Short mmCIF file of C-alpha atoms and ligand atoms in Angstrom, two decimals:
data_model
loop_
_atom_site.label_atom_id
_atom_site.label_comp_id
_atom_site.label_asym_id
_atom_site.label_seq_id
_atom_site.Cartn_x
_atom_site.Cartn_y
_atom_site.Cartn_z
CA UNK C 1 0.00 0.00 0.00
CA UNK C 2 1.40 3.32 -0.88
CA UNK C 3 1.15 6.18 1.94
CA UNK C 4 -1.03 8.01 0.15
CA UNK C 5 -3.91 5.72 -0.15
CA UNK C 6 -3.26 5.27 3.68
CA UNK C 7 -4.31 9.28 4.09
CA UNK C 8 -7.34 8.90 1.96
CA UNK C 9 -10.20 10.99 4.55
CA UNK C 10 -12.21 8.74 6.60
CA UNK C 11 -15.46 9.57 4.32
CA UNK C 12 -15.42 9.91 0.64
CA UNK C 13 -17.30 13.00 -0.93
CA UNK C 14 -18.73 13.60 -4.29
CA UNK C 15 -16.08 15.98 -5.27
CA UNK C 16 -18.87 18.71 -5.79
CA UNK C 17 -18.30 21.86 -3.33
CA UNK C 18 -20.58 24.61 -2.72
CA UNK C 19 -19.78 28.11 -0.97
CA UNK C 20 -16.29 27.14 -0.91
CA UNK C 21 -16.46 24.35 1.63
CA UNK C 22 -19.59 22.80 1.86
CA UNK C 23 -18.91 19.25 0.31
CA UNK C 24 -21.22 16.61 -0.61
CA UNK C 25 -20.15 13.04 1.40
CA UNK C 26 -20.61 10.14 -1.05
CA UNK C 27 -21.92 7.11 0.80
CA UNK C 28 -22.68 4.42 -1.42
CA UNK C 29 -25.39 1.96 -0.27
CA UNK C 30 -23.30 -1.67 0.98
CA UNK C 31 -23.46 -3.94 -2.11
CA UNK C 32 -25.18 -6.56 -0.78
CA UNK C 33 -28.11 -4.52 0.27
CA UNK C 34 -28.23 -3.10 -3.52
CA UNK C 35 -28.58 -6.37 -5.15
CA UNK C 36 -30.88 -7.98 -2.61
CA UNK C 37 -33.16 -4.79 -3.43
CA UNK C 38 -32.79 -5.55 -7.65
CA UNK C 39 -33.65 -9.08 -6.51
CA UNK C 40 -36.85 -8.18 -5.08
CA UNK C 41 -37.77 -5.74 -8.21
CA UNK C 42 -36.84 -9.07 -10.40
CA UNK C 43 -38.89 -11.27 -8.59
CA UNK C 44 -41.95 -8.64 -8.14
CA UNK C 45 -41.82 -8.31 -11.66
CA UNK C 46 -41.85 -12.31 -12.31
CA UNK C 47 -44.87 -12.67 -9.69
CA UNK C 48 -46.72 -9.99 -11.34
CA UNK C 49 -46.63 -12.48 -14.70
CA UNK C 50 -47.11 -15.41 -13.06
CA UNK C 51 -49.60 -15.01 -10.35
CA UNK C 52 -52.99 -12.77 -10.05
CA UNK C 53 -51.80 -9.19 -8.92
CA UNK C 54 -53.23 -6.19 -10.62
CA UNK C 55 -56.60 -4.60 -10.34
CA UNK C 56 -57.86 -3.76 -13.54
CA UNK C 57 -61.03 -1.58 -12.63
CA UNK C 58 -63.69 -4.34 -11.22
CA UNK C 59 -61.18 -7.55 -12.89
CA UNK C 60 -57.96 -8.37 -12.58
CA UNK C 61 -54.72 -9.86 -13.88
CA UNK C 62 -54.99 -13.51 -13.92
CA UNK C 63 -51.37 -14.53 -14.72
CA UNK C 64 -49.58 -16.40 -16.84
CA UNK C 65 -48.35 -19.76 -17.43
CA UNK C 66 -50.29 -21.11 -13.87
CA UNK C 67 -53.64 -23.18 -14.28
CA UNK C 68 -54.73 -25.15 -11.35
CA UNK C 69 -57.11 -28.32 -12.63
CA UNK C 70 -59.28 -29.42 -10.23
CA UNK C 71 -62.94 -31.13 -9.84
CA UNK C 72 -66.46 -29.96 -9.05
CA UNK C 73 -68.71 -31.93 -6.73
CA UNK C 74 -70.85 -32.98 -10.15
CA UNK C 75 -67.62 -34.36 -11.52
CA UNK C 76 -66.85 -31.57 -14.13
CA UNK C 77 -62.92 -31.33 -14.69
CA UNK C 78 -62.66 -27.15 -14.02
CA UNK C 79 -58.91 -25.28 -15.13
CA UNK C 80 -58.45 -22.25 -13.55
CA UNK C 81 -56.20 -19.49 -12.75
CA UNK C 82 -54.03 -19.74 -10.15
CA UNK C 83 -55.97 -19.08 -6.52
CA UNK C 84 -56.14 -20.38 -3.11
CA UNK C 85 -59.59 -21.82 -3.36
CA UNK C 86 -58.71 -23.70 -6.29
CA UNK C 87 -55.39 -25.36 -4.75
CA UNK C 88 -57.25 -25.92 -1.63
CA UNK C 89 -60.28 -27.57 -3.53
CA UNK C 90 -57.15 -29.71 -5.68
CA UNK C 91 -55.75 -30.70 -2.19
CA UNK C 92 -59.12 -31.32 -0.41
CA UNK C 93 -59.72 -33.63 -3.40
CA UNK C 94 -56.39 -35.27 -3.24
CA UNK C 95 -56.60 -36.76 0.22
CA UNK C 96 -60.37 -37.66 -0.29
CA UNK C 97 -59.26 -39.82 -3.23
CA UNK C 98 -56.19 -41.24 -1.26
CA UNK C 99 -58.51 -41.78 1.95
CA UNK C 100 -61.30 -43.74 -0.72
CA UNK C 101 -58.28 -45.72 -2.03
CA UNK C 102 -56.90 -46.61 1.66
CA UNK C 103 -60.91 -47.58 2.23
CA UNK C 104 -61.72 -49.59 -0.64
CA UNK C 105 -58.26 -51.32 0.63
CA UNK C 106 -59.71 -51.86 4.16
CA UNK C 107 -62.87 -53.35 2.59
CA UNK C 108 -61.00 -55.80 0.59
CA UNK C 109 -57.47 -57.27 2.46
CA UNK C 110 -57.32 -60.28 4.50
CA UNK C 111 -56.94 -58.63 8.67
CA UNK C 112 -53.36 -59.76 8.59
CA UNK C 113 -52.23 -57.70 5.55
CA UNK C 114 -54.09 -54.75 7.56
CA UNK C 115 -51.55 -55.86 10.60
CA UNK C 116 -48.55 -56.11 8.30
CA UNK C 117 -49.40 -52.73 6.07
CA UNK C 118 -48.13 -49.87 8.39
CA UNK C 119 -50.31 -47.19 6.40
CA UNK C 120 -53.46 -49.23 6.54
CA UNK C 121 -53.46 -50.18 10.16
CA UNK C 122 -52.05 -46.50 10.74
CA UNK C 123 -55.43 -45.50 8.86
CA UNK C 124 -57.32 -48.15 10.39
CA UNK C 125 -56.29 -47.53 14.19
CA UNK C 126 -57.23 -43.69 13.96
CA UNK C 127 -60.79 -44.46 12.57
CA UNK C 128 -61.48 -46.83 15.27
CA UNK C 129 -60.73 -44.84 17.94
CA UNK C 130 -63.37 -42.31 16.85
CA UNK C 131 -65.74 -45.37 15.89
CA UNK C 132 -65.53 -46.89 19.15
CA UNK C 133 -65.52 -43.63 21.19
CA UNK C 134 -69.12 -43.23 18.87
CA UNK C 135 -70.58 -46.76 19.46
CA UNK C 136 -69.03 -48.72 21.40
CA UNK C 137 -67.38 -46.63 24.33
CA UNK C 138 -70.62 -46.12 26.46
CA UNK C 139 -70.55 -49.91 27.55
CA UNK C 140 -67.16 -50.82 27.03
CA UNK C 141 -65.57 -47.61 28.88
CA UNK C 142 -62.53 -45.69 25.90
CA UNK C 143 -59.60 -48.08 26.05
CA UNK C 144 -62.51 -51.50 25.96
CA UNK C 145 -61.50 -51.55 30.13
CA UNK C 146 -65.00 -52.83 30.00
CA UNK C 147 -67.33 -51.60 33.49
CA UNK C 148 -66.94 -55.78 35.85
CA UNK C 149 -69.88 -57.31 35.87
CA UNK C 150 -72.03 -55.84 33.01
CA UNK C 151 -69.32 -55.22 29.63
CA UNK C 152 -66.45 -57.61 29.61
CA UNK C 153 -62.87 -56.17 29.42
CA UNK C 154 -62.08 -55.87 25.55
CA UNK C 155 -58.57 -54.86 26.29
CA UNK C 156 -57.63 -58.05 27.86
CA UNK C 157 -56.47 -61.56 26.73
CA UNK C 158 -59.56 -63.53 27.52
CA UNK C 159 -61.87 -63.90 25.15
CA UNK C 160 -65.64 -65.28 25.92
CA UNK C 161 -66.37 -65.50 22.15
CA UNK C 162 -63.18 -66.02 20.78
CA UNK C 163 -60.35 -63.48 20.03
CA UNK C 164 -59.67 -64.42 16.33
CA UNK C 165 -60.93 -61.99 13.47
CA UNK C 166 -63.70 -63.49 12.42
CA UNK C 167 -65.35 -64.52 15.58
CA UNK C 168 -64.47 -60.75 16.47
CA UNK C 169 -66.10 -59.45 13.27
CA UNK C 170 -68.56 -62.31 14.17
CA UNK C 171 -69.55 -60.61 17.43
CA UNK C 172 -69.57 -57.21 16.45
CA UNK C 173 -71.51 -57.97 13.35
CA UNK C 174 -74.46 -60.09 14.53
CA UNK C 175 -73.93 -58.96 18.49
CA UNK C 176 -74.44 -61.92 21.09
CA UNK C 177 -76.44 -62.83 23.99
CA UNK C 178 -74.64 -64.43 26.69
CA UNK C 179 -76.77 -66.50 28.88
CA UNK C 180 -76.11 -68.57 31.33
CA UNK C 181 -79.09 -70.05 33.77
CA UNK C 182 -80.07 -69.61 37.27
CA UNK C 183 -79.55 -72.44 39.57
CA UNK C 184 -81.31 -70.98 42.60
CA UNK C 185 -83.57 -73.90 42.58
CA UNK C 186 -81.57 -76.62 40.95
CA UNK C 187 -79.37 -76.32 43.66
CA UNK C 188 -79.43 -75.95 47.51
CA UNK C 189 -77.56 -73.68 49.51
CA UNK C 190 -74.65 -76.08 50.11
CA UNK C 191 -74.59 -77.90 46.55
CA UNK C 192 -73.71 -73.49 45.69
CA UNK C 193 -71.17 -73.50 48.67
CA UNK C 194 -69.65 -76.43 47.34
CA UNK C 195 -69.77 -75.66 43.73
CA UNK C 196 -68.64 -72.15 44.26
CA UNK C 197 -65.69 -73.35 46.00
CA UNK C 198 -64.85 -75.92 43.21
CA UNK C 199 -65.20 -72.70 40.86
CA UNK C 200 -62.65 -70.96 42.94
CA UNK C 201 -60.08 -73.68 42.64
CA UNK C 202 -59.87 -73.85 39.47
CA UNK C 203 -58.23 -70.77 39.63
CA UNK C 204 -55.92 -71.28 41.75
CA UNK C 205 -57.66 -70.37 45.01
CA UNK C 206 -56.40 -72.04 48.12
CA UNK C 207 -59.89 -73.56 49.51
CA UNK C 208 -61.31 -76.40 51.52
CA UNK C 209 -60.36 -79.35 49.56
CA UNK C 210 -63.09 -81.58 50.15
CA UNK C 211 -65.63 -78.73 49.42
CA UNK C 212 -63.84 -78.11 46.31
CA UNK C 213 -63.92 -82.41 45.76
CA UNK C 214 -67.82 -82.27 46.44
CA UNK C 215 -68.31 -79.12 44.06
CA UNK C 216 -66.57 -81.07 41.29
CA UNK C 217 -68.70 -83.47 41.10
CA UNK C 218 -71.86 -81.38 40.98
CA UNK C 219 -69.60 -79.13 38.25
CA UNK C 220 -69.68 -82.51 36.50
CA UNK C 221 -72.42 -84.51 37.12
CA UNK C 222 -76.04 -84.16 36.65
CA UNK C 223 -76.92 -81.62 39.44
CA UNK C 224 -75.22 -78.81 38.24
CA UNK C 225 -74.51 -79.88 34.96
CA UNK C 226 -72.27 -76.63 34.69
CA UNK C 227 -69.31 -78.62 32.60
CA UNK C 228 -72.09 -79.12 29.47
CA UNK C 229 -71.37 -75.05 28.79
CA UNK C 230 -68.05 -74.82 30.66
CA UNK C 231 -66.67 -78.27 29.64
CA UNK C 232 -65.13 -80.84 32.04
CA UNK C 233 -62.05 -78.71 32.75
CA UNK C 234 -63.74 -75.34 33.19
CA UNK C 235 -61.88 -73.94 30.35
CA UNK C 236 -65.29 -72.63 28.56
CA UNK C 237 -66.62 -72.42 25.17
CA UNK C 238 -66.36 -69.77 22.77
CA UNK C 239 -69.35 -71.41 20.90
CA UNK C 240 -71.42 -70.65 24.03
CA UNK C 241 -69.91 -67.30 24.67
CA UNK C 242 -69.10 -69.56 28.20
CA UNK C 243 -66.52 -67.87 30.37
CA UNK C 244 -63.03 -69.86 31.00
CA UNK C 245 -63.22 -70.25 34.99
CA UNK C 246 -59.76 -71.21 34.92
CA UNK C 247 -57.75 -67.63 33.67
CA UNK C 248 -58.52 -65.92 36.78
CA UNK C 249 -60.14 -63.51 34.94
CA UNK C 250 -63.60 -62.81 35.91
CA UNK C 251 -65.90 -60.62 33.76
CA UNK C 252 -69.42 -60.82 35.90
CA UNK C 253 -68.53 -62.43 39.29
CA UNK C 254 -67.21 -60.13 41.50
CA UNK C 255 -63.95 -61.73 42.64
CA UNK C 256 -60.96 -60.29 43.90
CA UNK C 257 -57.24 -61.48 44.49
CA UNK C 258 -57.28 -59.49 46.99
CA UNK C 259 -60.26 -60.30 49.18
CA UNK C 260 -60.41 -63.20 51.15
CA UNK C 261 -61.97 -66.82 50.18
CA UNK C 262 -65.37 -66.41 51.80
CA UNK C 263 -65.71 -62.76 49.80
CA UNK C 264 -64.94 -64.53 46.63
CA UNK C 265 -67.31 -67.55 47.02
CA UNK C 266 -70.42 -65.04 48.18
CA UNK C 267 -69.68 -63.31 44.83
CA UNK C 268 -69.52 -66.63 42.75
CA UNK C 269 -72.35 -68.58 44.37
CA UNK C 270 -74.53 -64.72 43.92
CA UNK C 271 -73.60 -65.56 40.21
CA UNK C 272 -74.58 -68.54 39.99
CA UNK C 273 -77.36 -68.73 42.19
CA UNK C 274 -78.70 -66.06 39.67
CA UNK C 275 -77.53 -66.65 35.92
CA UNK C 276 -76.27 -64.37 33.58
CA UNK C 277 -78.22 -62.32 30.77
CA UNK C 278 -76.22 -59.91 29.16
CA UNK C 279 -76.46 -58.69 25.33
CA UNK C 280 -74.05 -57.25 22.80
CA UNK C 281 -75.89 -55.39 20.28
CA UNK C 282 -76.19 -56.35 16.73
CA UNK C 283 -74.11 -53.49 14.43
CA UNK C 284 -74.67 -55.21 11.28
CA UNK C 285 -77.02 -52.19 9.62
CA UNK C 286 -76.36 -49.63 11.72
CA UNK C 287 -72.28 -49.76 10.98
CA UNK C 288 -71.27 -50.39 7.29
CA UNK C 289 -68.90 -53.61 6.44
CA UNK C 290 -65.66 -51.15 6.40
CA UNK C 291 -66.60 -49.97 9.18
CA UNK C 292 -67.08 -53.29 10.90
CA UNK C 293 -63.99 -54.81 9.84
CA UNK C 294 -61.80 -51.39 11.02
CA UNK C 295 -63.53 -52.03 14.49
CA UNK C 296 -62.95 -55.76 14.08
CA UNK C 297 -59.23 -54.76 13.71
CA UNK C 298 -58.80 -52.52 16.45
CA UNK C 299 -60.55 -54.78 19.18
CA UNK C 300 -58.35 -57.57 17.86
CA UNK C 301 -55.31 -55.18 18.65
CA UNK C 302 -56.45 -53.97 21.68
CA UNK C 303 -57.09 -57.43 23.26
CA UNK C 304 -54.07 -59.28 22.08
CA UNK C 305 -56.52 -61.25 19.67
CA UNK C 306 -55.41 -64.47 18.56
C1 HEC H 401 -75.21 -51.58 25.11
C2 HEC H 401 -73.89 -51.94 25.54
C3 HEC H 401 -72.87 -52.36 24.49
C4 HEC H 401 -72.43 -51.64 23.41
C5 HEC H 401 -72.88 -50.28 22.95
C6 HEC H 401 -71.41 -52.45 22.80
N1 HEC H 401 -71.25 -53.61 23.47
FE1 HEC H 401 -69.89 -55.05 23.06
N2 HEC H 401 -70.67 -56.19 24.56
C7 HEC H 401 -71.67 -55.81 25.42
C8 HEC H 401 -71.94 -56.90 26.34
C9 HEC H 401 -72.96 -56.90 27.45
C10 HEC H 401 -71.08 -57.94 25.98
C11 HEC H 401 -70.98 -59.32 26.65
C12 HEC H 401 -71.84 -60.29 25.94
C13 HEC H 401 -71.82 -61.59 26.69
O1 HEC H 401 -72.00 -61.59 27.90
O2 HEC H 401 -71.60 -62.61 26.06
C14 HEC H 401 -70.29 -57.46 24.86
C15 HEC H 401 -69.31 -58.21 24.24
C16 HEC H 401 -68.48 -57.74 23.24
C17 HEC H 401 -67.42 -58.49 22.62
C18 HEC H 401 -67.05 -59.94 22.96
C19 HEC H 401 -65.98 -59.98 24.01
C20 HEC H 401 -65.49 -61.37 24.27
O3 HEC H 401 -64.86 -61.55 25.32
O4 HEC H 401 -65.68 -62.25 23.43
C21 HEC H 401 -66.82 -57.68 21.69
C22 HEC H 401 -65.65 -58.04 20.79
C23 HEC H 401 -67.53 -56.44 21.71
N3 HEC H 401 -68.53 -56.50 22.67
C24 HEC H 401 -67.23 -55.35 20.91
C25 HEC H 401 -68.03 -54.22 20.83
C26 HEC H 401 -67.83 -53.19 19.86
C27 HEC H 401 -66.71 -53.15 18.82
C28 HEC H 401 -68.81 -52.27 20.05
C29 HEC H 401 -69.08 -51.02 19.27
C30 HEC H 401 -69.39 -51.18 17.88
C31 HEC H 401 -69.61 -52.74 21.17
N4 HEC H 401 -69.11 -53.92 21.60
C32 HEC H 401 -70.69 -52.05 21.68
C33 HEC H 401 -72.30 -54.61 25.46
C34 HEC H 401 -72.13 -53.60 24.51
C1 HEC H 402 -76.09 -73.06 29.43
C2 HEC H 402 -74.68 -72.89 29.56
C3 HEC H 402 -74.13 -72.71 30.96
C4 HEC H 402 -74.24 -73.53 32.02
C5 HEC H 402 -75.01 -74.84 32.12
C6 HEC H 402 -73.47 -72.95 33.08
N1 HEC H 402 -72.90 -71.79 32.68
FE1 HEC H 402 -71.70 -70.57 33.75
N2 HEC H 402 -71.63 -69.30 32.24
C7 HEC H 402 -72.19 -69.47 31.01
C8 HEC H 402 -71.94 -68.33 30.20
C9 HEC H 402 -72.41 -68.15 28.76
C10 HEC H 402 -71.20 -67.44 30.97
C11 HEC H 402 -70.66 -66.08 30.57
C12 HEC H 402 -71.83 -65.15 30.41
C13 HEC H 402 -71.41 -63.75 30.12
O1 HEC H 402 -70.26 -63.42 30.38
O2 HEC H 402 -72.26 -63.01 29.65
C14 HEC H 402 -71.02 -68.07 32.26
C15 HEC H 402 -70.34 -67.51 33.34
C16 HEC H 402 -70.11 -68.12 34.52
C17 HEC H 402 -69.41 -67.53 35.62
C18 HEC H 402 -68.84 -66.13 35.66
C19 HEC H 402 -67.43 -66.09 35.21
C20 HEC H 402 -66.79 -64.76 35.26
O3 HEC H 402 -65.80 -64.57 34.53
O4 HEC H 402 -67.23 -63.87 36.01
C21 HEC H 402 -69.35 -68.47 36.60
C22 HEC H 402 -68.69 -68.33 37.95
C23 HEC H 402 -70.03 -69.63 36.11
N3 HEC H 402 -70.48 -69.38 34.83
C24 HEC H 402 -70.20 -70.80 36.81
C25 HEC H 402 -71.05 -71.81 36.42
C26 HEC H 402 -71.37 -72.94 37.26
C27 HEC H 402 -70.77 -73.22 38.59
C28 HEC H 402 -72.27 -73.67 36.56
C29 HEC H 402 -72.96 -74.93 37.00
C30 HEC H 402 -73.65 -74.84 38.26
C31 HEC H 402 -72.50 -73.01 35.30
N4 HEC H 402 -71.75 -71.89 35.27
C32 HEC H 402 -73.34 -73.51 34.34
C33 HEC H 402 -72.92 -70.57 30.58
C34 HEC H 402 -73.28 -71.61 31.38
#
């Protein structure tokens, strides 16, 4: 650098002087500022072509080279200047065709490709919730926690219908009555005692063995009769919609792990001594097929179906 650049004065002027010394101080806008300002100009200039901007009296310019294409609700095929109703009607109709697609796919595929098809169970999941918070969620509580002792747990692993898809869709579709008869005169007090107490057993319940030995055999013979619905073992029948009485899971009787032996048997022996009637609606009619299955799916989820 030569020492006279090194003197130049701290601010530049315009050379120009007036009444001898009043000078003129050139300060040139930075450079990057300048172009960023031509760069707007350019691109108001381009938008002004391309999109609607000017007011011409009561119309205005459309723009150029920018159509949206989108459909009426008769069906007509419509191409338009650009605007935001049009690209919102072009989106709107976008993701209705994509949900009918993802639909007519739930209608069609077997449950498991649902399962294995992260989209369609995605799809599937978050219409069920609202389905079942709609139908189904008065009885069976959000979740399916079921209320004990009137709407069975659907969020569990016992099933008293079965927990496969189609005896799901089976039960939602055509509902089912669960019925089990009252043995307040086929049996006495003690035959209940004892029969209760066999009931508890199988469970796992540490009771009076000989009770439980005299229960059995009413459990299995003619006087209570209770192994035609429950079979020999207790295990139930999903044909029957007859609970298993050996999961320790207990959907009308009132029994707790944590209350003692004589609670329990009051609350099985009240069941028995009374029967069951309970009913799951019919949806069939009132829910369409898609509908149906996408509930089918998400109960099956929800209660580790099998
Ligand atoms: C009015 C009350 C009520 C409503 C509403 C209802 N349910 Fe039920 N549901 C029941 C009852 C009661 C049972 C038990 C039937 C029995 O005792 O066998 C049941 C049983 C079931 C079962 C069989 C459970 C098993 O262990 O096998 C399934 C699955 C089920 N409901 C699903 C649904 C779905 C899905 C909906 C909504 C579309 C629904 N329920 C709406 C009362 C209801
Ligand atoms: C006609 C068929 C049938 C017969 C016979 C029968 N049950 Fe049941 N039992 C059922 C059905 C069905 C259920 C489940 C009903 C429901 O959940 O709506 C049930 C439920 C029960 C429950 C309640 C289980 C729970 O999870 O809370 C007990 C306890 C029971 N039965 C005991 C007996 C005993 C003991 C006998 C014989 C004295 C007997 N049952 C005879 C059909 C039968």
């Amino acid at each position: 650098m030569s020492s006279k650049e090194t003197h130049k004065p701290a601010v530049q002027t315009t050379g120009h002087a007036w009444d001898g010394d009043l000078q003129e101080f050139n300060n040139p806008l930075p450079r990057w500022w300048l172009w960023a300002f031509y760069a707007t100009v350019v691109f108001a200039v381009i938008y002004w072509v391309i999109y609607p901007a000017w007011p011409l009296g009561r119309d205005y310019t459309k723009g150029l080279f920018n159509t949206i294409t989108y459909e009426t609700s008769d069906g007509r095929q419509v191409e338009t200047h650009w605007n935001t109703r049009a690209r919102f009607l072009r989106e709107m109709q976008a993701a209705r065709a994509k949900q009918e697609q993802i639909l007519q796919r739930l209608a069609g595929v077997p449950y498991q490709e649902i399962a294995a098809d992260r989209e369609l169970s995605a799809f599937a999941y978050s219409m069920a919730k609202v389905l079942f918070a709609d139908n189904c969620a008065a009885c069976h509580q959000s979740g399916g926690a079921g209320v004990a002792g009137l709407y069975p747990n659907l969020a569990d692993d016992a099933w008293l219908w079965g927990g496969t898809y189609a005896e799901i869709e089976q039960t939602i579709r055509n509902g089912r009555r669960g019925f089990m008869p009252s043995f307040a005169r086929a049996l006495d007090e003690q035959q209940l005692d004892d029969v209760a107490t066999f009931v508890l057993s199988l469970s796992g319940f540490e009771v009076d063995p000989e009770a439980a030995r005299r229960g059995g055999a009413i459990f299995n013979g003619q006087a209570g009769g209770c192994y035609y619905c429950h079979t020999h073992e207790g295990t139930g029948m999903t044909s029957q919609g007859a609970a298993n009485l050996t999961d320790a899971v207990w959907t009308v009787a009132r029994v707790q792990a944590t209350a003692g032996v004589e609670a329990n048997k009051e609350a099985v022996k009240a069941v028995i001594r009374k029967g069951i009637q309970r009913e799951m609606p019919a949806w069939a009619g009132r829910l369409d097929d898609t509908e149906i299955r996408i509930l089918t799916f998400y109960v099956h989820q929800l209660g580790g179906g099998q």
